[in-house]
mmCIF file of C-alpha atoms in Angstrom:
data_model
loop_
_atom_site.group_PDB
_atom_site.id
_atom_site.type_symbol
_atom_site.label_atom_id
_atom_site.label_comp_id
_atom_site.label_asym_id
_atom_site.label_seq_id
_atom_site.Cartn_x
_atom_site.Cartn_y
_atom_site.Cartn_z
ATOM 1 C CA MET A 1 112.856 101.805 204.445
ATOM 2 C CA GLY A 2 111.238 103.242 207.614
ATOM 3 C CA ALA A 3 107.673 102.764 208.655
ATOM 4 C CA SER A 4 106.801 106.210 207.454
ATOM 5 C CA ASP A 5 108.378 105.578 204.062
ATOM 6 C CA LYS A 6 106.594 102.206 203.792
ATOM 7 C CA ASN A 7 103.220 103.737 204.587
ATOM 8 C CA ASP A 8 103.791 106.497 202.056
ATOM 9 C CA GLY A 9 104.679 103.881 199.416
ATOM 10 C CA GLU A 10 101.601 101.777 200.193
ATOM 11 C CA GLN A 11 99.409 104.879 200.018
ATOM 12 C CA ALA A 12 100.953 105.832 196.681
ATOM 13 C CA GLY A 13 100.319 102.319 195.363
ATOM 14 C CA THR A 14 96.691 102.527 196.522
ATOM 15 C CA ASP A 15 96.225 105.885 194.792
ATOM 16 C CA LEU A 16 97.709 104.526 191.558
ATOM 17 C CA ASP A 17 95.373 101.526 191.694
ATOM 18 C CA GLY A 18 92.434 103.882 192.192
ATOM 19 C CA HIS A 19 93.459 106.019 189.242
ATOM 20 C CA GLY A 20 93.909 102.866 187.173
ATOM 21 C CA ARG A 21 90.459 101.579 188.050
ATOM 22 C CA ALA A 22 88.942 104.972 187.268
ATOM 23 C CA ALA A 23 90.708 105.085 183.918
ATOM 24 C CA LYS A 24 89.561 101.562 183.149
ATOM 25 C CA GLU A 25 85.953 102.443 184.007
ATOM 26 C CA VAL A 26 86.122 105.510 181.760
ATOM 27 C CA GLN A 27 87.478 103.362 178.942
ATOM 28 C CA GLU A 28 84.786 100.732 179.477
ATOM 29 C CA ARG A 29 82.086 103.403 179.351
ATOM 30 C CA ARG A 30 83.540 104.745 176.117
ATOM 31 C CA VAL A 31 83.551 101.277 174.578
ATOM 32 C CA LEU A 32 79.963 100.722 175.739
ATOM 33 C CA ARG A 33 78.816 104.012 174.249
ATOM 34 C CA LYS A 34 80.632 103.165 171.023
ATOM 35 C CA ASN A 35 78.959 99.766 170.858
ATOM 36 C CA GLU A 36 75.552 101.256 171.606
ATOM 37 C CA ALA A 37 76.081 103.826 168.863
ATOM 38 C CA ALA A 38 77.061 101.057 166.423
ATOM 39 C CA ILE A 39 73.949 99.078 167.325
ATOM 40 C CA HIS A 40 71.824 102.203 166.865
ATOM 41 C CA ARG A 41 73.404 102.884 163.477
ATOM 42 C CA ALA A 42 72.813 99.288 162.417
ATOM 43 C CA GLY A 43 69.173 99.625 163.392
ATOM 44 C CA ARG A 44 68.839 102.855 161.452
ATOM 45 C CA LEU A 45 70.519 101.245 158.436
ATOM 46 C CA THR A 46 67.960 98.463 158.461
ATOM 47 C CA ALA A 47 65.142 100.991 158.743
ATOM 48 C CA SER A 48 66.570 103.366 156.151
ATOM 49 C CA ARG A 49 67.431 100.692 153.583
ATOM 50 C CA PRO A 50 65.227 97.613 153.871
ATOM 51 C CA GLU A 51 66.567 94.659 151.943
ATOM 52 C CA ARG A 52 63.701 94.654 149.430
ATOM 53 C CA VAL A 53 60.965 97.077 148.421
ATOM 54 C CA TRP A 54 58.073 96.997 145.990
ATOM 55 C CA TYR A 55 58.702 99.615 143.332
ATOM 56 C CA VAL A 56 55.348 100.564 141.810
ATOM 57 C CA SER A 57 55.319 101.940 138.285
ATOM 58 C CA TYR A 58 52.279 103.678 136.815
ATOM 59 C CA GLY A 59 54.099 104.800 133.648
ATOM 60 C CA SER A 60 56.163 103.201 130.917
ATOM 61 C CA ASN A 61 58.026 100.971 133.383
ATOM 62 C CA MET A 62 54.838 98.917 133.609
ATOM 63 C CA ASN A 63 56.231 97.409 130.400
ATOM 64 C CA ALA A 64 58.614 94.696 131.640
ATOM 65 C CA SER A 65 60.992 95.020 128.701
ATOM 66 C CA ARG A 66 61.282 98.756 129.163
ATOM 67 C CA PHE A 67 61.831 98.307 132.900
ATOM 68 C CA GLY A 68 64.567 95.795 132.115
ATOM 69 C CA CYS A 69 66.617 98.622 130.602
ATOM 70 C CA TYR A 70 66.622 100.342 134.003
ATOM 71 C CA LEU A 71 67.918 97.162 135.621
ATOM 72 C CA ALA A 72 70.406 95.790 133.087
ATOM 73 C CA GLY A 73 70.962 98.832 130.866
ATOM 74 C CA GLY A 74 70.072 99.484 127.241
ATOM 75 C CA THR A 75 67.726 101.498 125.055
ATOM 76 C CA PRO A 76 64.019 100.659 125.201
ATOM 77 C CA GLU A 77 62.189 99.923 121.974
ATOM 78 C CA GLY A 78 60.756 103.174 120.669
ATOM 79 C CA GLY A 79 62.834 105.266 123.070
ATOM 80 C CA SER A 80 65.698 107.619 122.321
ATOM 81 C CA ARG A 81 67.869 107.250 125.416
ATOM 82 C CA ALA A 82 70.223 104.507 126.596
ATOM 83 C CA TYR A 83 70.140 103.690 130.306
ATOM 84 C CA PRO A 84 73.249 102.600 132.224
ATOM 85 C CA GLY A 85 71.324 100.141 134.370
ATOM 86 C CA CYS A 86 71.575 99.352 138.067
ATOM 87 C CA ARG A 87 74.653 98.322 139.995
ATOM 88 C CA ASP A 88 72.753 95.101 140.578
ATOM 89 C CA PRO A 89 71.324 94.158 137.163
ATOM 90 C CA ARG A 90 69.304 91.151 138.356
ATOM 91 C CA ALA A 91 65.656 90.886 137.365
ATOM 92 C CA ALA A 92 62.960 91.682 139.896
ATOM 93 C CA ALA A 93 62.307 88.876 142.381
ATOM 94 C CA ALA A 94 58.569 89.152 141.701
ATOM 95 C CA THR A 95 56.074 91.281 139.809
ATOM 96 C CA ARG A 96 52.330 91.748 140.148
ATOM 97 C CA GLY A 97 49.473 94.030 139.290
ATOM 98 C CA HIS A 98 48.824 96.747 141.841
ATOM 99 C CA SER A 99 46.654 99.837 142.289
ATOM 100 C CA LEU A 100 47.499 103.186 143.828
ATOM 101 C CA PRO A 101 44.882 105.392 145.494
ATOM 102 C CA GLY A 102 44.447 108.482 143.339
ATOM 103 C CA GLY A 103 45.133 108.895 139.648
ATOM 104 C CA ILE A 104 47.651 109.699 136.938
ATOM 105 C CA TYR A 105 47.838 112.582 134.483
ATOM 106 C CA PHE A 106 50.119 113.587 131.614
ATOM 107 C CA ALA A 107 52.303 116.701 131.597
ATOM 108 C CA THR A 108 55.813 118.030 130.734
ATOM 109 C CA GLU A 109 57.579 116.801 127.612
ATOM 110 C CA SER A 110 59.535 113.573 127.733
ATOM 111 C CA GLN A 111 63.037 113.633 126.246
ATOM 112 C CA VAL A 112 62.790 109.902 125.640
ATOM 113 C CA TRP A 113 59.348 109.475 124.062
ATOM 114 C CA GLY A 114 58.182 112.966 123.130
ATOM 115 C CA GLY A 115 54.824 114.169 124.404
ATOM 116 C CA GLY A 116 53.651 114.214 127.992
ATOM 117 C CA ARG A 117 54.904 112.026 130.833
ATOM 118 C CA ALA A 118 52.763 110.182 133.357
ATOM 119 C CA PHE A 119 52.662 111.534 136.912
ATOM 120 C CA TYR A 120 50.854 110.228 139.948
ATOM 121 C CA ASP A 121 48.646 112.479 142.068
ATOM 122 C CA PRO A 122 47.220 110.818 145.209
ATOM 123 C CA ALA A 123 44.614 113.610 145.435
ATOM 124 C CA LEU A 124 42.940 112.692 142.144
ATOM 125 C CA PRO A 125 39.732 110.648 142.442
ATOM 126 C CA GLY A 126 39.648 106.906 141.924
ATOM 127 C CA SER A 127 42.580 104.522 141.746
ATOM 128 C CA ALA A 128 45.498 104.125 139.370
ATOM 129 C CA PRO A 129 46.235 100.633 138.042
ATOM 130 C CA ALA A 130 49.955 100.030 138.179
ATOM 131 C CA ARG A 131 52.598 97.312 138.293
ATOM 132 C CA ALA A 132 54.740 96.401 141.290
ATOM 133 C CA TYR A 133 58.249 94.968 141.099
ATOM 134 C CA LEU A 134 60.014 93.436 144.102
ATOM 135 C CA ILE A 135 63.586 94.750 143.955
ATOM 136 C CA THR A 136 66.408 95.675 146.327
ATOM 137 C CA SER A 137 66.717 99.079 147.952
ATOM 138 C CA SER A 138 69.883 99.777 145.978
ATOM 139 C CA GLN A 139 68.095 98.975 142.719
ATOM 140 C CA PHE A 140 65.302 101.347 143.689
ATOM 141 C CA ALA A 141 67.866 104.093 144.382
ATOM 142 C CA ASP A 142 69.486 103.497 140.987
ATOM 143 C CA ILE A 143 66.105 103.637 139.237
ATOM 144 C CA VAL A 144 65.325 106.979 140.881
ATOM 145 C CA ALA A 145 68.719 108.288 139.727
ATOM 146 C CA GLN A 146 68.145 107.167 136.137
ATOM 147 C CA GLU A 147 64.699 108.758 136.062
ATOM 148 C CA MET A 148 66.450 112.062 136.748
ATOM 149 C CA TYR A 149 69.117 111.335 134.069
ATOM 150 C CA ARG A 150 71.810 110.865 136.718
ATOM 151 C CA GLU A 151 74.365 108.107 137.012
ATOM 152 C CA PRO A 152 73.341 105.383 139.447
ATOM 153 C CA GLY A 153 75.567 104.511 142.386
ATOM 154 C CA ASP A 154 74.312 106.184 145.570
ATOM 155 C CA ASP A 155 71.926 104.544 148.005
ATOM 156 C CA LEU A 156 68.945 106.445 149.375
ATOM 157 C CA ASP A 157 68.090 106.943 153.032
ATOM 158 C CA LEU A 158 64.454 105.867 153.101
ATOM 159 C CA THR A 159 63.910 106.627 156.789
ATOM 160 C CA MET A 160 61.771 109.711 156.224
ATOM 161 C CA VAL A 161 59.534 108.327 153.500
ATOM 162 C CA LEU A 162 58.949 105.102 155.427
ATOM 163 C CA ALA A 163 58.114 107.052 158.589
ATOM 164 C CA THR A 164 55.940 109.801 157.098
ATOM 165 C CA GLY A 165 54.803 108.434 153.748
ATOM 166 C CA ARG A 166 56.438 111.188 151.706
ATOM 167 C CA THR A 167 59.806 112.836 151.214
ATOM 168 C CA GLN A 168 61.162 115.210 148.592
ATOM 169 C CA LEU A 169 64.707 114.533 147.416
ATOM 170 C CA GLY A 170 64.734 117.628 145.228
ATOM 171 C CA PRO A 171 62.568 119.768 142.942
ATOM 172 C CA GLY A 172 62.778 117.373 139.992
ATOM 173 C CA ARG A 173 59.851 115.755 138.235
ATOM 174 C CA TYR A 174 60.429 112.327 139.790
ATOM 175 C CA GLU A 175 62.179 113.232 143.044
ATOM 176 C CA THR A 176 59.222 113.015 145.420
ATOM 177 C CA LEU A 177 59.104 109.563 147.023
ATOM 178 C CA LEU A 178 55.864 108.102 148.351
ATOM 179 C CA HIS A 179 55.306 105.150 150.667
ATOM 180 C CA THR A 180 51.780 103.937 149.993
ATOM 181 C CA GLY A 181 51.710 100.949 152.334
ATOM 182 C CA ASP A 182 53.233 97.485 152.661
ATOM 183 C CA LEU A 183 52.801 94.298 150.686
ATOM 184 C CA ASP A 184 53.930 90.855 151.877
ATOM 185 C CA GLY A 185 56.069 92.519 154.539
ATOM 186 C CA HIS A 186 57.861 94.884 152.140
ATOM 187 C CA PRO A 187 57.260 98.642 151.757
ATOM 188 C CA VAL A 188 55.486 99.816 148.602
ATOM 189 C CA LEU A 189 57.288 102.810 147.074
ATOM 190 C CA THR A 190 56.789 104.999 144.049
ATOM 191 C CA PHE A 191 57.881 108.471 142.956
ATOM 192 C CA THR A 192 56.250 111.419 141.291
ATOM 193 C CA ALA A 193 56.477 115.196 140.893
ATOM 194 C CA PRO A 194 56.285 117.603 143.842
ATOM 195 C CA TRP A 195 53.393 119.423 142.178
ATOM 196 C CA THR A 196 49.774 118.314 141.648
ATOM 197 C CA ALA A 197 47.778 117.830 138.465
ATOM 198 C CA ALA A 198 46.217 121.267 138.942
ATOM 199 C CA ASP A 199 49.610 122.982 139.120
ATOM 200 C CA VAL A 200 50.930 122.140 135.663
ATOM 201 C CA ALA A 201 49.732 122.428 132.070
ATOM 202 C CA PRO A 202 48.548 119.125 130.589
ATOM 203 C CA LEU A 203 50.387 117.632 127.625
ATOM 204 C CA ALA A 204 49.210 114.680 125.552
ATOM 205 C CA PRO A 205 51.541 111.657 125.482
ATOM 206 C CA SER A 206 52.942 110.070 122.330
ATOM 207 C CA THR A 207 51.756 106.817 120.781
ATOM 208 C CA ALA A 208 55.072 105.109 121.572
ATOM 209 C CA TYR A 209 54.800 106.073 125.220
ATOM 210 C CA LEU A 210 51.178 105.015 125.542
ATOM 211 C CA ALA A 211 51.994 101.710 123.883
ATOM 212 C CA ARG A 212 54.354 100.890 126.772
ATOM 213 C CA LEU A 213 51.723 101.813 129.349
ATOM 214 C CA ALA A 214 49.043 99.796 127.558
ATOM 215 C CA SER A 215 51.154 96.653 127.235
ATOM 216 C CA GLY A 216 52.116 96.894 130.906
ATOM 217 C CA LEU A 217 48.487 97.205 131.965
ATOM 218 C CA CYS A 218 47.510 94.215 129.837
ATOM 219 C CA ASP A 219 50.346 92.076 131.195
ATOM 220 C CA ALA A 220 49.938 93.055 134.844
ATOM 221 C CA HIS A 221 46.145 93.164 135.062
ATOM 222 C CA GLY A 222 45.005 90.881 132.262
ATOM 223 C CA TRP A 223 43.261 93.729 130.443
ATOM 224 C CA THR A 224 42.372 93.799 126.780
ATOM 225 C CA LEU A 225 44.003 96.436 124.623
ATOM 226 C CA ALA A 226 40.616 98.118 124.232
ATOM 227 C CA ARG A 227 40.229 98.437 128.000
ATOM 228 C CA ALA A 228 43.737 99.870 128.327
ATOM 229 C CA ALA A 229 43.032 102.397 125.560
ATOM 230 C CA ASP A 230 39.773 103.421 127.225
ATOM 231 C CA TYR A 231 41.514 103.968 130.562
ATOM 232 C CA LEU A 232 44.527 105.868 129.196
ATOM 233 C CA ALA A 233 42.508 108.106 126.878
ATOM 234 C CA GLY A 234 40.467 109.226 129.880
ATOM 235 C CA ARG A 235 43.437 110.457 131.913
ATOM 236 C CA PRO A 236 43.940 114.218 132.334
ATOM 237 C CA GLY A 237 46.292 115.432 129.635
ATOM 238 C CA ALA A 238 45.366 112.726 127.126
ATOM 239 C CA GLN A 239 42.129 114.499 126.283
ATOM 240 C CA PRO A 240 41.146 115.945 123.833
ATOM 241 C CA ILE A 241 44.001 114.697 121.643
ATOM 242 C CA TRP A 242 43.191 111.073 122.372
ATOM 243 C CA THR A 243 39.867 109.289 122.529
ATOM 244 C CA PRO A 244 39.423 105.589 123.293
ATOM 245 C CA HIS A 245 38.726 104.955 119.586
ATOM 246 C CA THR A 246 41.693 106.889 118.155
ATOM 247 C CA LEU A 247 44.078 105.518 120.782
ATOM 248 C CA LEU A 248 43.013 101.920 120.217
ATOM 249 C CA ALA A 249 43.525 102.372 116.490
ATOM 250 C CA ALA A 250 46.985 103.832 117.085
ATOM 251 C CA LEU A 251 47.934 101.026 119.457
ATOM 252 C CA GLN A 252 46.766 98.380 117.027
ATOM 253 C CA ASP A 253 48.736 99.951 114.170
ATOM 254 C CA PRO A 254 51.693 101.747 115.809
ATOM 255 C CA PRO A 255 54.025 103.791 113.573
ATOM 256 C CA ALA A 256 57.186 102.066 112.381
ATOM 257 C CA GLN A 257 60.172 102.718 114.638
#
């Protein structure tokens, strides 16, 4: 090989090394971007599905036995519908009395209990006594699904509701999620209708339904049955069908199931 040939070969080798280094740098940048994207996704996953949340019920799920049907499956006493339960049927890690700013009202006919359902309206005056359950995010997603008579199984992205306090999954009666604050480091979540109390005709709830609300209030807040009857009879939709006196009498002597 002549000097010229040798120089050409060395130059070619140098060019190949340069191309190789460039290709390696491109590959390293791709890997870095991929890793950064994975880290970002992991962060979003943590934010969108926290390990545990407080699910706050202001309706019949205040009754622990009735709520147990949402977790483990079954038909609640006095109800007419069987629930499939959550993918994770474990009981709540904790439960406690809680209050939501605003109020509840009764409207739209329940297929399970007959009569009006309870809905939460943050714009109503006062506060709504409720019951909080510490559950997993997947259990919360499955409870939302069962409230809309759907099969459980899909997790919810909670990013929007945790960031803004409200998100609407759909037009359904219990598809509007609300984040009302945090408790012991866990977000407090509930769901309600997209409309307000003023937007829908009131409908009085049934005795069987009110019995579940009353027992939940007594268990969670230490109320007497008379106090629970007084509170529930005063909610929009309960009047004028129910008064504290007639409701207390009905709760003390409920119809045979």
